[in-house]
Amino acid sequence: MLGGNFLEWNFIFFFNSALLGVGLAMDAFSVSVANGLNEPCMKRRRMFFIAGIFAFFQALMPLLGWFFVTRLVHYFQMFEKFIPWISLLLLLYIGGKMIFDCFRHGSCECDEEKPAIGLAALLVQGVATSIDALSVGFTIAEYHFSMALVSAFIISFVTMLICTAGVYIGKKFGNKFSNKSGLIGGIILIIIGLEIFITSFI
């Protein structure tokens, strides 16, 4: 039976949610570094915007997973096997496009007026790096909705902090390797996609 009680609101609940946030944010962190590499001159406001997109999807996916597991578990189990393929294809596309644009323009330097990564690409990155968090629905399936919501918020907050740091780190290295940063960022995205895909079968 689903649900929870007051005793479940304890330190272990908050600690486990924070640990989930750290674990789930690792792919998003790597992609954030790649985005920072690709746009070494991005402003602070855009850094927080990028981190916010990852944080939003890292909160949304566990909640969707919770809903599917508690209401549509049979259909979710059928869909789950496609998750690694979706992540792989999305990250291969964005990473490949980043590399292609770098060579097409003959330079990987960024333009403050025209960000290297558009909103659509950022949304694709957000989905690609968080879709595996749907499986967290199994982990939090015993929570009632309010606990699942709080857990998702904690995961989102942790992701926001980690991804902001990732973008900042990428910016710093991007300034040093500005002529190759887009190429490096694209390669990182492709590697992340392959890593997600391969580890899902191990």
mmCIF file of C-alpha atoms in Angstrom:
data_model
loop_
_atom_site.group_PDB
_atom_site.id
_atom_site.type_symbol
_atom_site.label_atom_id
_atom_site.label_comp_id
_atom_site.label_asym_id
_atom_site.label_seq_id
_atom_site.Cartn_x
_atom_site.Cartn_y
_atom_site.Cartn_z
ATOM 1 C CA MET A 1 0.000 0.000 0.000
ATOM 2 C CA LEU A 2 1.332 3.410 -0.944
ATOM 3 C CA GLY A 3 1.623 6.195 1.545
ATOM 4 C CA GLY A 4 3.728 7.348 4.399
ATOM 5 C CA ASN A 5 3.505 8.590 7.953
ATOM 6 C CA PHE A 6 4.988 11.317 10.032
ATOM 7 C CA LEU A 7 7.875 9.147 11.192
ATOM 8 C CA GLU A 8 9.178 8.926 7.628
ATOM 9 C CA TRP A 9 9.976 12.645 7.667
ATOM 10 C CA ASN A 10 13.377 12.180 9.250
ATOM 11 C CA PHE A 11 17.035 12.837 8.585
ATOM 12 C CA ILE A 12 17.434 9.654 6.536
ATOM 13 C CA PHE A 13 14.717 10.796 4.122
ATOM 14 C CA PHE A 14 16.402 14.152 3.482
ATOM 15 C CA PHE A 15 19.877 12.636 3.356
ATOM 16 C CA ASN A 16 18.840 9.959 0.861
ATOM 17 C CA SER A 17 17.135 12.564 -1.313
ATOM 18 C CA ALA A 18 20.315 14.653 -1.337
ATOM 19 C CA LEU A 19 22.371 11.590 -2.270
ATOM 20 C CA LEU A 20 19.938 10.836 -5.091
ATOM 21 C CA GLY A 21 20.417 14.406 -6.265
ATOM 22 C CA VAL A 22 24.195 14.026 -6.350
ATOM 23 C CA GLY A 23 24.031 10.719 -8.189
ATOM 24 C CA LEU A 24 21.477 11.872 -10.744
ATOM 25 C CA ALA A 25 23.267 15.170 -11.380
ATOM 26 C CA MET A 26 26.559 13.655 -12.529
ATOM 27 C CA ASP A 27 25.606 13.409 -16.209
ATOM 28 C CA ALA A 28 24.039 16.862 -16.088
ATOM 29 C CA PHE A 29 27.240 18.167 -14.469
ATOM 30 C CA SER A 30 29.355 16.804 -17.325
ATOM 31 C CA VAL A 31 27.019 18.327 -19.915
ATOM 32 C CA SER A 32 27.133 21.623 -18.018
ATOM 33 C CA VAL A 33 30.930 21.565 -18.260
ATOM 34 C CA ALA A 34 30.589 20.961 -22.005
ATOM 35 C CA ASN A 35 28.205 23.913 -22.303
ATOM 36 C CA GLY A 36 30.630 26.110 -20.397
ATOM 37 C CA LEU A 37 33.426 25.022 -22.727
ATOM 38 C CA ASN A 38 31.279 25.845 -25.729
ATOM 39 C CA GLU A 39 30.366 29.311 -24.423
ATOM 40 C CA PRO A 40 33.345 30.621 -22.427
ATOM 41 C CA CYS A 41 31.999 34.170 -22.535
ATOM 42 C CA MET A 42 28.483 33.454 -21.266
ATOM 43 C CA LYS A 43 27.107 35.749 -18.606
ATOM 44 C CA ARG A 44 26.222 34.711 -15.063
ATOM 45 C CA ARG A 45 22.493 34.972 -15.729
ATOM 46 C CA ARG A 46 22.766 32.419 -18.525
ATOM 47 C CA MET A 47 24.839 30.120 -16.295
ATOM 48 C CA PHE A 48 21.982 29.979 -13.795
ATOM 49 C CA PHE A 49 19.467 29.570 -16.613
ATOM 50 C CA ILE A 50 21.292 26.514 -17.982
ATOM 51 C CA ALA A 51 21.651 24.995 -14.506
ATOM 52 C CA GLY A 52 17.965 25.730 -13.883
ATOM 53 C CA ILE A 53 16.907 23.739 -16.947
ATOM 54 C CA PHE A 54 18.808 20.682 -15.726
ATOM 55 C CA ALA A 55 17.411 21.163 -12.219
ATOM 56 C CA PHE A 56 13.852 21.348 -13.575
ATOM 57 C CA PHE A 57 14.106 18.097 -15.505
ATOM 58 C CA GLN A 58 15.864 16.301 -12.650
ATOM 59 C CA ALA A 59 12.867 17.174 -10.473
ATOM 60 C CA LEU A 60 10.262 16.397 -13.126
ATOM 61 C CA MET A 61 11.499 12.933 -14.120
ATOM 62 C CA PRO A 62 11.411 11.321 -10.630
ATOM 63 C CA LEU A 63 7.890 12.684 -10.149
ATOM 64 C CA LEU A 64 6.808 11.261 -13.503
ATOM 65 C CA GLY A 65 8.471 7.994 -12.537
ATOM 66 C CA TRP A 66 6.601 8.009 -9.211
ATOM 67 C CA PHE A 67 3.324 8.524 -11.057
ATOM 68 C CA PHE A 68 4.011 5.795 -13.615
ATOM 69 C CA VAL A 69 5.149 3.293 -10.986
ATOM 70 C CA THR A 70 2.194 3.922 -8.682
ATOM 71 C CA ARG A 71 -0.432 4.116 -11.432
ATOM 72 C CA LEU A 72 0.877 2.561 -14.651
ATOM 73 C CA VAL A 73 3.660 0.219 -13.549
ATOM 74 C CA HIS A 74 3.122 -2.282 -16.367
ATOM 75 C CA TYR A 75 3.461 0.349 -19.087
ATOM 76 C CA PHE A 76 6.447 1.925 -17.375
ATOM 77 C CA GLN A 77 8.323 -1.373 -17.311
ATOM 78 C CA MET A 78 7.751 -1.685 -21.063
ATOM 79 C CA PHE A 79 9.038 1.842 -21.681
ATOM 80 C CA GLU A 80 12.038 1.591 -19.336
ATOM 81 C CA LYS A 81 14.114 -0.495 -21.760
ATOM 82 C CA PHE A 82 14.069 2.358 -24.282
ATOM 83 C CA ILE A 83 15.510 4.951 -21.868
ATOM 84 C CA PRO A 84 19.235 4.293 -22.642
ATOM 85 C CA TRP A 85 18.539 4.472 -26.394
ATOM 86 C CA ILE A 86 16.736 7.806 -26.047
ATOM 87 C CA SER A 87 19.578 9.321 -23.997
ATOM 88 C CA LEU A 88 22.175 8.031 -26.459
ATOM 89 C CA LEU A 89 20.429 9.381 -29.555
ATOM 90 C CA LEU A 90 19.707 12.795 -28.034
ATOM 91 C CA LEU A 91 23.268 13.337 -26.797
ATOM 92 C CA LEU A 92 24.798 12.030 -30.038
ATOM 93 C CA TYR A 93 22.668 14.523 -31.939
ATOM 94 C CA ILE A 94 23.525 17.533 -29.760
ATOM 95 C CA GLY A 95 27.210 16.590 -29.462
ATOM 96 C CA GLY A 96 27.503 15.960 -33.185
ATOM 97 C CA LYS A 97 25.810 19.262 -33.971
ATOM 98 C CA MET A 98 28.170 21.098 -31.637
ATOM 99 C CA ILE A 99 31.198 19.590 -33.410
ATOM 100 C CA PHE A 100 29.705 20.256 -36.851
ATOM 101 C CA ASP A 101 28.997 23.906 -36.022
ATOM 102 C CA CYS A 102 32.536 24.316 -34.734
ATOM 103 C CA PHE A 103 34.052 23.127 -38.021
ATOM 104 C CA ARG A 104 31.460 24.897 -40.174
ATOM 105 C CA HIS A 105 32.219 28.269 -38.646
ATOM 106 C CA GLY A 106 35.948 27.629 -38.681
ATOM 107 C CA SER A 107 36.138 28.788 -35.082
ATOM 108 C CA CYS A 108 34.732 27.672 -31.751
ATOM 109 C CA GLU A 109 34.709 31.087 -30.164
ATOM 110 C CA CYS A 110 31.389 32.151 -28.704
ATOM 111 C CA ASP A 111 29.280 35.195 -29.448
ATOM 112 C CA GLU A 112 27.708 36.974 -26.483
ATOM 113 C CA GLU A 113 24.833 38.162 -28.671
ATOM 114 C CA LYS A 114 24.085 34.683 -30.036
ATOM 115 C CA PRO A 115 24.574 31.787 -27.578
ATOM 116 C CA ALA A 116 26.170 28.680 -29.035
ATOM 117 C CA ILE A 117 23.502 26.453 -27.474
ATOM 118 C CA GLY A 118 19.895 27.448 -28.144
ATOM 119 C CA LEU A 119 16.883 26.813 -25.925
ATOM 120 C CA ALA A 120 15.742 23.786 -27.929
ATOM 121 C CA ALA A 121 19.160 22.138 -27.588
ATOM 122 C CA LEU A 122 19.232 22.874 -23.854
ATOM 123 C CA LEU A 123 15.810 21.262 -23.440
ATOM 124 C CA VAL A 124 17.027 18.199 -25.334
ATOM 125 C CA GLN A 125 20.062 18.050 -23.047
ATOM 126 C CA GLY A 126 17.796 18.349 -20.015
ATOM 127 C CA VAL A 127 15.674 15.411 -21.152
ATOM 128 C CA ALA A 128 18.671 13.306 -22.230
ATOM 129 C CA THR A 129 20.494 13.670 -18.917
ATOM 130 C CA SER A 130 17.428 13.227 -16.705
ATOM 131 C CA ILE A 131 15.317 10.589 -18.431
ATOM 132 C CA ASP A 132 17.094 7.827 -16.513
ATOM 133 C CA ALA A 133 15.746 9.510 -13.362
ATOM 134 C CA LEU A 134 12.348 8.069 -14.301
ATOM 135 C CA SER A 135 13.630 4.879 -12.701
ATOM 136 C CA VAL A 136 13.864 6.733 -9.394
ATOM 137 C CA GLY A 137 10.104 6.293 -9.367
ATOM 138 C CA PHE A 138 10.767 2.758 -8.116
ATOM 139 C CA THR A 139 12.942 4.150 -5.311
ATOM 140 C CA ILE A 140 10.352 6.635 -4.074
ATOM 141 C CA ALA A 141 7.235 4.596 -4.887
ATOM 142 C CA GLU A 142 6.492 4.053 -1.191
ATOM 143 C CA TYR A 143 6.347 7.806 -0.526
ATOM 144 C CA HIS A 144 3.043 9.614 -0.490
ATOM 145 C CA PHE A 145 2.862 12.472 -2.988
ATOM 146 C CA SER A 146 4.016 15.228 -0.619
ATOM 147 C CA MET A 147 7.171 13.280 0.240
ATOM 148 C CA ALA A 148 7.848 12.515 -3.427
ATOM 149 C CA LEU A 149 7.443 16.233 -4.171
ATOM 150 C CA VAL A 150 9.877 17.265 -1.428
ATOM 151 C CA SER A 151 12.372 14.623 -2.557
ATOM 152 C CA ALA A 152 12.147 15.937 -6.138
ATOM 153 C CA PHE A 153 12.722 19.499 -4.877
ATOM 154 C CA ILE A 154 15.850 18.424 -2.977
ATOM 155 C CA ILE A 155 17.137 16.586 -6.066
ATOM 156 C CA SER A 156 16.461 19.730 -8.126
ATOM 157 C CA PHE A 157 18.265 22.003 -5.656
ATOM 158 C CA VAL A 158 21.328 19.756 -5.515
ATOM 159 C CA THR A 159 21.368 19.550 -9.316
ATOM 160 C CA MET A 160 21.176 23.335 -9.577
ATOM 161 C CA LEU A 161 24.258 23.761 -7.386
ATOM 162 C CA ILE A 162 26.257 21.043 -9.143
ATOM 163 C CA CYS A 163 25.384 22.206 -12.667
ATOM 164 C CA THR A 164 26.157 25.844 -11.870
ATOM 165 C CA ALA A 165 29.592 24.689 -10.743
ATOM 166 C CA GLY A 166 29.899 22.619 -13.927
ATOM 167 C CA VAL A 167 29.144 25.550 -16.218
ATOM 168 C CA TYR A 168 31.596 27.741 -14.284
ATOM 169 C CA ILE A 169 34.355 25.136 -14.574
ATOM 170 C CA GLY A 170 33.657 24.742 -18.281
ATOM 171 C CA LYS A 171 33.836 28.507 -18.784
ATOM 172 C CA LYS A 172 37.229 28.705 -17.132
ATOM 173 C CA PHE A 173 38.672 25.976 -19.342
ATOM 174 C CA GLY A 174 36.825 27.347 -22.360
ATOM 175 C CA ASN A 175 38.630 30.648 -22.016
ATOM 176 C CA LYS A 176 41.951 28.798 -22.245
ATOM 177 C CA PHE A 177 40.943 26.609 -25.180
ATOM 178 C CA SER A 178 38.518 28.938 -26.939
ATOM 179 C CA ASN A 179 39.488 27.823 -30.425
ATOM 180 C CA LYS A 180 38.769 24.162 -29.612
ATOM 181 C CA SER A 181 36.230 24.397 -26.784
ATOM 182 C CA GLY A 182 33.185 23.643 -28.939
ATOM 183 C CA LEU A 183 34.901 20.561 -30.333
ATOM 184 C CA ILE A 184 35.825 19.364 -26.836
ATOM 185 C CA GLY A 185 32.298 20.052 -25.573
ATOM 186 C CA GLY A 186 30.748 18.040 -28.402
ATOM 187 C CA ILE A 187 33.068 15.105 -27.778
ATOM 188 C CA ILE A 188 32.152 15.190 -24.071
ATOM 189 C CA LEU A 189 28.449 14.994 -24.900
ATOM 190 C CA ILE A 190 28.988 12.003 -27.189
ATOM 191 C CA ILE A 191 31.066 10.230 -24.528
ATOM 192 C CA ILE A 192 28.352 10.861 -21.916
ATOM 193 C CA GLY A 193 25.721 9.435 -24.246
ATOM 194 C CA LEU A 194 27.814 6.307 -24.803
ATOM 195 C CA GLU A 195 28.517 6.007 -21.069
ATOM 196 C CA ILE A 196 24.800 6.157 -20.192
ATOM 197 C CA PHE A 197 23.992 3.605 -22.876
ATOM 198 C CA ILE A 198 26.765 1.136 -22.016
ATOM 199 C CA THR A 199 26.365 1.256 -18.220
ATOM 200 C CA SER A 200 22.636 0.572 -18.546
ATOM 201 C CA PHE A 201 23.496 -2.940 -19.782
ATOM 202 C CA ILE A 202 26.166 -3.690 -17.176
#
